[in-house]
Amino acid sequence: MMDLALSRVIRTAYAVIGLACSLAMLLPPPVWANHTKSAKALYKEGKAAEAKDDYLAAYDAYAQAFKKDPNNLYYKTSYQRLRFTAAAVHTHQGEKLRDQGDMSGALTEFMRALEIDPSNELAQQDIKAVKDKLAAAPVGETSLTPQNITPMNDVSSPAELKAISNEPITIHAFEDSKVIYQTVGKIAGINVLFDPDYTGKRVQVDLQNVSLMDALHIVGVITNTFWRPVTNNTVFVAQNTRAKRTELDAQAVQTFYLSNASQTNDLNDIQTALRNVITNGKLYAVPSQNAIVMRATPDELLLARKLIDDLDKPRPEVVVDGAVLEVNRTHERNLGIILPAQFTASLQGSTSSTSSTSTTGTTGTTGTSTSTNNLTLNTLGNLNSTNVAVTIGTATANLLLTDSDTRVLQNPRIRATDGQKADLKVGSKIPIATGSFQTGAATSTVSSLVNTQFQYQDVGVEIEITPVIHYNHDVTLKLKLAITQQNGFLPLSGIMEPIFSQRTVDQTIRLKEGEASIMGGLLQQNLSNTFAGTPGLAQIPLLKYLGELSAHGSARS
């Protein structure tokens, strides 16, 4: 029995080990496998992932490459460049999960986006919105922030009415308004005081199972009165007039600090909105502290804080990726044989040769010299073939094919805040001579100096954008793109002045998130055919290629 039990345990252990091995083969490589790779290999993986638009994988690869080699500027630049894009991808995934009802998963994605790029304002807004939604959930659902602090605690400590009895109030009577108030007070267990200037009047009141606050509100509307709590169990009733409200309403002072006002206009806009909505309150803006000090009733201060929370929002940002493409292609074929096109004959004198021998010691040297006699009248009378010099042009065979393809790519990227202008210039400055002048008159010993004036011309790429981000994440771009290049020189008054070529696009477009759009372009195609050959021979159908040069060229840009 002992041997049997032992064998079962061993078989079970083997089975567990086999299952673990199978799971290990099915699972993907662990995270620590990336630590065995070199920084260069991780950087190549990041470039490959970015080419496939897998920005999360590219960011992770660049981050690990930068961690392994922090001194490499390529790794650092790529890592910093993709931070905003990777955070935007996490934010977009979180918004999808939020729309599907997965608040926990959405919050995880938003937190991951904020961890990658702490300046991502959209992720901060989404986190706050998700937390507020979870906090407002009914009892029994998960809440991230306790809501046991009443809004009035931040403003002041006014008296809060607390009824002794929570029994619903039911009244059907046609009595004096003071009697109605006192009846409500007795049912709820509170004291009712009246303003000495208030005179009651008979009213018809029908209340059925209402709370204390609803009962006081209904009676106040019917009798044209208002009430204010004096203590936790006492209310004071007065006639509803502006003078009485000004006299009896409690006043409080509160300072509102704006967390997202980056410019003076932002503070002025919020201040103007408060003045127009809350006309009875007094407020003062403190630009140095980005704060607004307001004196008003507690209810008006609550309204002011709600209005400030709605207006004091962080401005969203947008990253614009631009690509400037230019393709120049030339295809040229040069084929054919060019026969001699020139034949020249000229007269010359006769040629004679003489030989001479010189002896030095035991060695003898013999030399021959050739001379051309001048042309004489006797020679003209006896011309022969030696008196005519013939010059024939050269023949050329052409067999050439030229195919060139040039592509210039510039990929600028610019990040801008909603409603704020952003400008990017990449290039250099080229001096241009605009004039010259002499400093004085020249003398016999001193020459005058000539000073030349220059101005500088910007050359390169300039992008100027002003984005407007809409509620549905569409972006309206007021964009200006200018590309300036130096294109040769032109002599003017003895001075070589540079020639500049410029391409400018100025337009307003609306794009969705991630949408690409072609702003402008020019397609130009030139075709040319050139034929040159010997007269007569060039018209023979088959033999014309022996005496003809055919050149075909095409250029497309």
XYZ file of C-alpha atoms in Angstrom, residues 35 81 83 88 172 184-185 222 283 291 316 341 375 382 419 490:
16
model
C 16.685 43.290 -20.939
C 9.380 62.525 -29.320
C 5.872 60.503 -25.311
C -2.550 60.129 -26.723
C -55.194 71.812 4.476
C -45.362 73.906 10.064
C -42.886 74.752 12.837
C -47.773 81.586 -1.568
C -15.593 90.739 -6.814
C -7.245 84.633 -8.052
C -6.186 70.973 -24.727
C 29.335 66.712 -90.797
C 53.332 77.992 -101.895
C 51.916 72.216 -111.074
C -6.338 78.925 -29.507
C 21.921 86.309 -60.821
